[in-house]
Coordinates of N, CA, C and O in Angstrom, one line a residue:
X1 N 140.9 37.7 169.9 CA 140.2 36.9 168.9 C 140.8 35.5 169.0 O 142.0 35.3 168.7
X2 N 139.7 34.5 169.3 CA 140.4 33.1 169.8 C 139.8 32.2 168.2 O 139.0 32.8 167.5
X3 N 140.4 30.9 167.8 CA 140.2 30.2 166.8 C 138.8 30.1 166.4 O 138.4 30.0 165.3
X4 N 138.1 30.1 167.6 CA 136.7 29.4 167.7 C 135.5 30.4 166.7 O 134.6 30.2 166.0
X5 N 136.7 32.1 167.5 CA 135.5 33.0 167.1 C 135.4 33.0 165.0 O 134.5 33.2 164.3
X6 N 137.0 32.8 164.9 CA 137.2 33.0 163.5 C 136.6 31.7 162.6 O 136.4 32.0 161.4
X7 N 136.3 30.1 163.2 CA 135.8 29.4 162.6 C 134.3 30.0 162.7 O 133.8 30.3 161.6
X8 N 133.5 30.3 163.8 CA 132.1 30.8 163.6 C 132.0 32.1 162.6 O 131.1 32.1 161.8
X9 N 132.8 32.9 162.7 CA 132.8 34.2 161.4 C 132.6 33.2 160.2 O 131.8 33.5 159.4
X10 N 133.3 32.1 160.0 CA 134.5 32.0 158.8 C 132.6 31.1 158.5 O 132.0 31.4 157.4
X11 N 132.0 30.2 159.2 CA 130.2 29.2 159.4 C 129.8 30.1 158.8 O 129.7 30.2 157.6
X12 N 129.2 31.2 159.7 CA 128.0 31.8 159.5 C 128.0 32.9 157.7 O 127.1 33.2 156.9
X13 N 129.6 33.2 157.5 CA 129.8 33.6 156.5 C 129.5 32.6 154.9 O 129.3 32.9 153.7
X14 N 129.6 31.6 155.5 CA 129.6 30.7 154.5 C 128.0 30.2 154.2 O 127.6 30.1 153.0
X15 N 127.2 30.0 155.4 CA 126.1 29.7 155.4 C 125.8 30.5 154.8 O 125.1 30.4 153.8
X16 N 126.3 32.3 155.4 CA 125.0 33.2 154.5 C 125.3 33.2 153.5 O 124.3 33.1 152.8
X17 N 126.4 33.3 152.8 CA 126.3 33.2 151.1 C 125.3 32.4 150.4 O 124.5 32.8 149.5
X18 N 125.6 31.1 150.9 CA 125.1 30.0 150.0 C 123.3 30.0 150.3 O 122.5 29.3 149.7
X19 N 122.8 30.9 151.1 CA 121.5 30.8 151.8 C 120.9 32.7 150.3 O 119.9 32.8 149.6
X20 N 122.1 33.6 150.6 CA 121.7 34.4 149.9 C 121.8 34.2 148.2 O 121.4 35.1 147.4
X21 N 122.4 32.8 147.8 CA 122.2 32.4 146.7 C 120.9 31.5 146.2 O 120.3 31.5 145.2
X22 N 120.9 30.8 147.4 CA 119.4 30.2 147.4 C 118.1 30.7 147.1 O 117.2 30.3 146.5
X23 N 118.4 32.4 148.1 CA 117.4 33.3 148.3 C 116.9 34.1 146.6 O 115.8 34.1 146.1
X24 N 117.9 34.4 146.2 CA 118.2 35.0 144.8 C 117.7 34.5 143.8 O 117.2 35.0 142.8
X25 N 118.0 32.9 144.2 CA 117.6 31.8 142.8 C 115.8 31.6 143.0 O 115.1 31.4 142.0
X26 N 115.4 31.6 144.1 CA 114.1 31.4 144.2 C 113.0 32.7 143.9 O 111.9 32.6 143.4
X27 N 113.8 33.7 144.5 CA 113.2 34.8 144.0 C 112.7 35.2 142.4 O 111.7 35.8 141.9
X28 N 114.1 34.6 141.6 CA 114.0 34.8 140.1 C 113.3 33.8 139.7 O 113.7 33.5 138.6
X29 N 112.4 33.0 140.2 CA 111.6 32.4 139.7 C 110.1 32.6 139.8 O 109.1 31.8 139.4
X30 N 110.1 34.0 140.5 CA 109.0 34.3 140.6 C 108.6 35.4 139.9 O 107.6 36.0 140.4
X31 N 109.5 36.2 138.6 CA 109.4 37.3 138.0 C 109.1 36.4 136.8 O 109.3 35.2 136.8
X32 N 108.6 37.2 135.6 CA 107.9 36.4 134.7 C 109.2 36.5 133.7 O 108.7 36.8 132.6
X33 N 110.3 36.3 133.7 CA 111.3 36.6 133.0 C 112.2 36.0 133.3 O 112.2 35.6 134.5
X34 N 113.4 35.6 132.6 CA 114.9 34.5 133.0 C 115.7 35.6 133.8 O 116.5 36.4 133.2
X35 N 115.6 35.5 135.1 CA 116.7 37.1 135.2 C 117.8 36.5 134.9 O 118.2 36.8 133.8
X36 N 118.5 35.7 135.3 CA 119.8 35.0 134.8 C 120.2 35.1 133.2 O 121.3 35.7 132.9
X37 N 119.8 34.9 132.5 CA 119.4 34.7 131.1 C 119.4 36.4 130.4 O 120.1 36.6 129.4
X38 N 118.5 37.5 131.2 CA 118.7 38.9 130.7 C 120.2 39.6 132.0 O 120.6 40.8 132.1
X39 N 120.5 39.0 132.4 CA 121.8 39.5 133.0 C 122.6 39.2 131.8 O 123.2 40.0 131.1
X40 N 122.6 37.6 131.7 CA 123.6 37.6 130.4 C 123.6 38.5 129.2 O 124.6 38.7 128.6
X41 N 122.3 38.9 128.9 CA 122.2 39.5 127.6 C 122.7 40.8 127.9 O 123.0 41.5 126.9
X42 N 122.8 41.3 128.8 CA 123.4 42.7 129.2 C 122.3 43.8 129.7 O 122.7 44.9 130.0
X43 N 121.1 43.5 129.9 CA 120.0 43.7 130.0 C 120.3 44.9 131.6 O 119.8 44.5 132.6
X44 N 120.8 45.7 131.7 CA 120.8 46.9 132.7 C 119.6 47.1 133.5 O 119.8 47.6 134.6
X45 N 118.5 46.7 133.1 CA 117.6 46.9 134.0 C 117.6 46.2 135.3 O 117.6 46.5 136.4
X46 N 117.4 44.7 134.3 CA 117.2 43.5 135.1 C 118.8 43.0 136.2 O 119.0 42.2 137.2
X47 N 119.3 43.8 135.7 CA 120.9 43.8 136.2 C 120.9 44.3 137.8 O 121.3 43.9 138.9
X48 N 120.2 45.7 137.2 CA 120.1 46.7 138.5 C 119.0 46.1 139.6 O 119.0 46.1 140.9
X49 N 118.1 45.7 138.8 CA 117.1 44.8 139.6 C 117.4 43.9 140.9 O 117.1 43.9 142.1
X50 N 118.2 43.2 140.0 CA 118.2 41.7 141.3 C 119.4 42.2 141.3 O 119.9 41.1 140.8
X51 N 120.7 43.2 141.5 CA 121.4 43.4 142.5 C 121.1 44.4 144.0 O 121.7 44.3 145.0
X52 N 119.9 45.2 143.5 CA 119.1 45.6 144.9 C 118.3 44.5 145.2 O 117.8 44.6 146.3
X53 N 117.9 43.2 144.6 CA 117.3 42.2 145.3 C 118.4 41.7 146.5 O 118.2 41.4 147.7
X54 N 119.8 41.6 145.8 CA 120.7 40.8 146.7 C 121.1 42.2 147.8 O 121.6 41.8 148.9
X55 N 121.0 43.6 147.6 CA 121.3 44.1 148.8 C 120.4 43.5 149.9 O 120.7 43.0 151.0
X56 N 119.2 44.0 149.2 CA 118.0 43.3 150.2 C 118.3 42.4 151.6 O 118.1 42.5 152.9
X57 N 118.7 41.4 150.6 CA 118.5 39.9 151.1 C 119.9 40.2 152.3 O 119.9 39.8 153.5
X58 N 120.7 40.9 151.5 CA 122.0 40.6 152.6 C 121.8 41.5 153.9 O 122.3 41.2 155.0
X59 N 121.0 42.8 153.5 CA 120.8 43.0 154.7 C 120.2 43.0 155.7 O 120.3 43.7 156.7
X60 N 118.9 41.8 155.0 CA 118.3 41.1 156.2 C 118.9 40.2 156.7 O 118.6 39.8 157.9
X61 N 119.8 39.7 156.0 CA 120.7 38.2 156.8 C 121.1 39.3 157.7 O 120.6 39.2 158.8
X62 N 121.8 40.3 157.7 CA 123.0 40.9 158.2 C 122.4 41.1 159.9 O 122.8 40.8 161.0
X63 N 120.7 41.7 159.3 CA 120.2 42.3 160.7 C 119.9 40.8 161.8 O 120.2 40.8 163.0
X64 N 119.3 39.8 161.1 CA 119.2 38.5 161.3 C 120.3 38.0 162.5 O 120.1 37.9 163.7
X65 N 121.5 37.8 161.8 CA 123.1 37.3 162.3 C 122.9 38.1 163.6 O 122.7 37.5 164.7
X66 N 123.0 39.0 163.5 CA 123.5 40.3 164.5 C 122.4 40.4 165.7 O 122.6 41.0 166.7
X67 N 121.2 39.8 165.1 CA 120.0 39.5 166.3 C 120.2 38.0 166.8 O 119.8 37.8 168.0
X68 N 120.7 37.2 166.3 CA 120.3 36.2 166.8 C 121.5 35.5 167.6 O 122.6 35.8 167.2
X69 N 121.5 34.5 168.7 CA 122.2 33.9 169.1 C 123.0 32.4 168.6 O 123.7 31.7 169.2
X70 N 122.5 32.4 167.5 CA 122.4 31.0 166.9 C 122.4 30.9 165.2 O 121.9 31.9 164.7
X71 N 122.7 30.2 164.4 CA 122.7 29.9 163.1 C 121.5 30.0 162.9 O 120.9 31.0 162.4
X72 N 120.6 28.6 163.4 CA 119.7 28.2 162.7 C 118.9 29.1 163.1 O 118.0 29.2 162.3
X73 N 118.7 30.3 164.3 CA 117.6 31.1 164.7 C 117.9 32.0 163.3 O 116.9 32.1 162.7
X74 N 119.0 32.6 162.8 CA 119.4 33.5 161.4 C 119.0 32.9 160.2 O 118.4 33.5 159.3
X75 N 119.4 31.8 160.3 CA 118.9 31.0 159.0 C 117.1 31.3 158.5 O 116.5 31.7 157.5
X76 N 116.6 30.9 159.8 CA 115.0 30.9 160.1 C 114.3 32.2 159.8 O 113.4 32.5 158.9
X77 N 115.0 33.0 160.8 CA 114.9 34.6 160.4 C 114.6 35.2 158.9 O 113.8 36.1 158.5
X78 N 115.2 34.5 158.5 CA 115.7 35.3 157.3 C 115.1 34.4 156.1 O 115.2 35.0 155.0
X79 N 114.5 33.2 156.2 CA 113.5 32.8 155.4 C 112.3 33.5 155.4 O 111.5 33.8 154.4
X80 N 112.3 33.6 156.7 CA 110.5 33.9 157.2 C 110.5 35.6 156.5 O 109.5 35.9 155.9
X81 N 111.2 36.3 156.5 CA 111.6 37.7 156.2 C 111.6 37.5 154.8 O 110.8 38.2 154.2
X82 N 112.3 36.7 153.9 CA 112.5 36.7 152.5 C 110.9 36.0 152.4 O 110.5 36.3 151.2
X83 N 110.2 35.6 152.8 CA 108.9 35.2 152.5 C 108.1 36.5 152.7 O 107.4 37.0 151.7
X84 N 108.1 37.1 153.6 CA 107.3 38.0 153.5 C 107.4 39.3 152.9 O 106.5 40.2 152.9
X85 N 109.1 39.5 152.2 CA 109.3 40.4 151.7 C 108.5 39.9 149.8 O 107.8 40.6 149.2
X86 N 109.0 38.8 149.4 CA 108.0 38.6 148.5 C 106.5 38.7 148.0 O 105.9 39.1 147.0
X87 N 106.2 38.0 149.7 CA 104.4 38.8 149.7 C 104.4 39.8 149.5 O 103.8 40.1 148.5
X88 N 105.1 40.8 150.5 CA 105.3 42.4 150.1 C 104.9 43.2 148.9 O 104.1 44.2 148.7
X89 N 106.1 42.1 148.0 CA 106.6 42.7 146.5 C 105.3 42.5 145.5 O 104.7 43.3 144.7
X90 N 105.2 41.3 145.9 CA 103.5 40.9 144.9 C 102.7 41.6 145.3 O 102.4 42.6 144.6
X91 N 102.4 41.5 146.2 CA 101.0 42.8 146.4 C 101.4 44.7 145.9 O 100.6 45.6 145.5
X92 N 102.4 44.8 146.2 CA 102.5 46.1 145.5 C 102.9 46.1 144.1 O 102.7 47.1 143.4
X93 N 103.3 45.2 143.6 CA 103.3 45.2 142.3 C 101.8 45.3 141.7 O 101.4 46.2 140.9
X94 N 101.1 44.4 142.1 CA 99.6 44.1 141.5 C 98.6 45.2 141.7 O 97.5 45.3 141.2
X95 N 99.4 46.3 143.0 CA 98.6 47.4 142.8 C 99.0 48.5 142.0 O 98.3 49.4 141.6
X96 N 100.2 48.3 141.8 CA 101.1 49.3 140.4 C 99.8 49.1 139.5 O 98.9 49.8 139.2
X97 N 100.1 47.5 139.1 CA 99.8 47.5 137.8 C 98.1 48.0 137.5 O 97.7 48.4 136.4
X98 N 97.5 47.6 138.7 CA 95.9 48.4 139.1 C 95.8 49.6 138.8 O 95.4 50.2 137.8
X99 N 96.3 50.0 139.6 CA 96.1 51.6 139.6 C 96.4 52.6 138.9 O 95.8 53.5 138.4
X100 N 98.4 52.2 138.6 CA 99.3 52.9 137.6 C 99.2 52.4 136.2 O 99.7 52.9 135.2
X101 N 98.6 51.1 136.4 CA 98.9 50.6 135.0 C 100.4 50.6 134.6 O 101.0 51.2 133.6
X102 N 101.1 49.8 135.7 CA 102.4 50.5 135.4 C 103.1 48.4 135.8 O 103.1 47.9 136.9
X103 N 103.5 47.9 134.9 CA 103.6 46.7 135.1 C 105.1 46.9 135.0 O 105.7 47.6 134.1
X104 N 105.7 46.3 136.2 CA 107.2 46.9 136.9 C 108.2 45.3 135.8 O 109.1 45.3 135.0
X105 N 107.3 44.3 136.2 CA 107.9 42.9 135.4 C 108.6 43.2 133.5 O 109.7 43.0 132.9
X106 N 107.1 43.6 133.3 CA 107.8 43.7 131.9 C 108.3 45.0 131.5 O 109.0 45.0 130.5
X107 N 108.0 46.3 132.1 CA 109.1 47.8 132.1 C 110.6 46.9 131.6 O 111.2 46.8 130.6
X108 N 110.8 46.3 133.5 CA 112.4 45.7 133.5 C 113.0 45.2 132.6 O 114.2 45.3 132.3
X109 N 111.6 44.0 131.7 CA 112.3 43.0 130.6 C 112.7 43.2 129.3 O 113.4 42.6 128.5
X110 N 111.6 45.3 129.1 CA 112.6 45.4 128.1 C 113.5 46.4 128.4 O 113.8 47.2 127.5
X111 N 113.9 46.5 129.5 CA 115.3 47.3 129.3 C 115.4 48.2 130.3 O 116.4 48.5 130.9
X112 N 114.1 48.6 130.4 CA 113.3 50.5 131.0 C 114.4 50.3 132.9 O 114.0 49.7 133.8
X113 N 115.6 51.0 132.8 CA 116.3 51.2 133.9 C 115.8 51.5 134.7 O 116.1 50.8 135.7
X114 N 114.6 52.6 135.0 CA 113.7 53.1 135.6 C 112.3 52.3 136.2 O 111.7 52.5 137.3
X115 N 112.1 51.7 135.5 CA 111.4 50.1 136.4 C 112.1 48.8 137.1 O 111.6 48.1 137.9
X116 N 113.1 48.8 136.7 CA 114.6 48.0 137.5 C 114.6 48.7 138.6 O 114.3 48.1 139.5
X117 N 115.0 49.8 138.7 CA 115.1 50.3 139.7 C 114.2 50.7 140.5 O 114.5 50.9 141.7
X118 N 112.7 51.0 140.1 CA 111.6 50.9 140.5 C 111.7 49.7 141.6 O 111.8 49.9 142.8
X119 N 111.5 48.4 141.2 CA 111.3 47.1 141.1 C 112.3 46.8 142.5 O 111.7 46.3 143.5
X120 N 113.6 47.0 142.5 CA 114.8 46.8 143.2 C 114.4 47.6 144.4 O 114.3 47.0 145.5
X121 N 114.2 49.0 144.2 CA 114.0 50.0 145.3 C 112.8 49.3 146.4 O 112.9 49.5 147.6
X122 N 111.8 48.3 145.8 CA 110.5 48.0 146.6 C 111.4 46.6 147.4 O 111.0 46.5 148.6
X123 N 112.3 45.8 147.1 CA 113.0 45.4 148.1 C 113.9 45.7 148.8 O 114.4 44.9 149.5
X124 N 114.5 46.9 148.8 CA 115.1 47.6 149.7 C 114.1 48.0 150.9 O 114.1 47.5 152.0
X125 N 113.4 48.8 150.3 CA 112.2 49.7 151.4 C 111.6 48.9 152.4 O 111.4 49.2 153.5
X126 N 111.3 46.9 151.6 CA 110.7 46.6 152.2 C 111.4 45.6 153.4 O 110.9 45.0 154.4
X127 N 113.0 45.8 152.6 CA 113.7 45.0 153.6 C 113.7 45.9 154.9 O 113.5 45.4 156.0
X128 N 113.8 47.3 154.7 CA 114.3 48.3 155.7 C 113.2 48.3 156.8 O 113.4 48.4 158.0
X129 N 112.0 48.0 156.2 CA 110.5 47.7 157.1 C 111.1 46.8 157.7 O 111.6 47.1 158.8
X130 N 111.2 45.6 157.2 CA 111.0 44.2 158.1 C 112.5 43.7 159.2 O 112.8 42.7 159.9
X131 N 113.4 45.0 158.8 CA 114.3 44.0 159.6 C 114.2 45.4 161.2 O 114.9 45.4 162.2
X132 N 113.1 46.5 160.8 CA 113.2 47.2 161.7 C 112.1 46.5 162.7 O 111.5 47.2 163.5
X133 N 111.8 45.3 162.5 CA 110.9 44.7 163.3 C 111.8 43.5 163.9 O 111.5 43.2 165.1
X134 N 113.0 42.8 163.4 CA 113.7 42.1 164.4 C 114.3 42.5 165.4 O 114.9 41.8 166.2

């Protein structure tokens, strides 16, 4: 293990953080709720929620990194993947709420652990789809 290899670990580790915080912050702006805000409050749902959001995310960066030859090809990767993992999410949500009448957004907001995890579980599954395609 030469200097070079441990500055590129030491890059790509850094980029993905700050890229899976990016990812995180943008995502919670697309739930009809402050997740930051009900984290604070102690809110267990929302807690459990967007910490399987951040598994998600990291382990599409992970599959990303590990495919690609290059930063910016991972970086790219893994936009295009968090984009379509959102599409994903919306559309199965909107057919929850169709069919089950089962609205996963506000279950989570008041508390219901069981739609958190609901909610969390659909970006896992769907991360597990899309990085079985890189």
């Amino acid at each position: 293990m030469d200097f070079e290899y441990v500055l590129r670990v030491l890059v790509w580790t850094g980029v993905g953080s700050v890229l899976l915080f990016v990812l995180l912050y943008v995502d919670s702006l697309f739930t009809k709720y402050k997740d930051f805000e009900e984290v604070k409050a102690g809110n267990m749902a929302v807690t459990t929620r967007m910490m399987m959001k951040l598994l998600a995310q990291g382990y599409i960066l992970s599959v990303s990194i590990s495919t690609s030859n290059e930063l910016l090809e991972a970086i790219v990767v893994s936009i295009i993947s968090f984009l379509v993992l959102l599409v994903l999410e919306s559309i199965v949500r909107v057919c929850l709420r169709a069919w089950a009448k089962l609205d996963l957004d506000l279950g989570t907001q008041q508390g219901k652990l069981g739609y958190g995890l609901f909610g969390g579980m659909l970006h896992v599954v769907g991360a597990l789809i899309i990085t079985s395609c890189l």
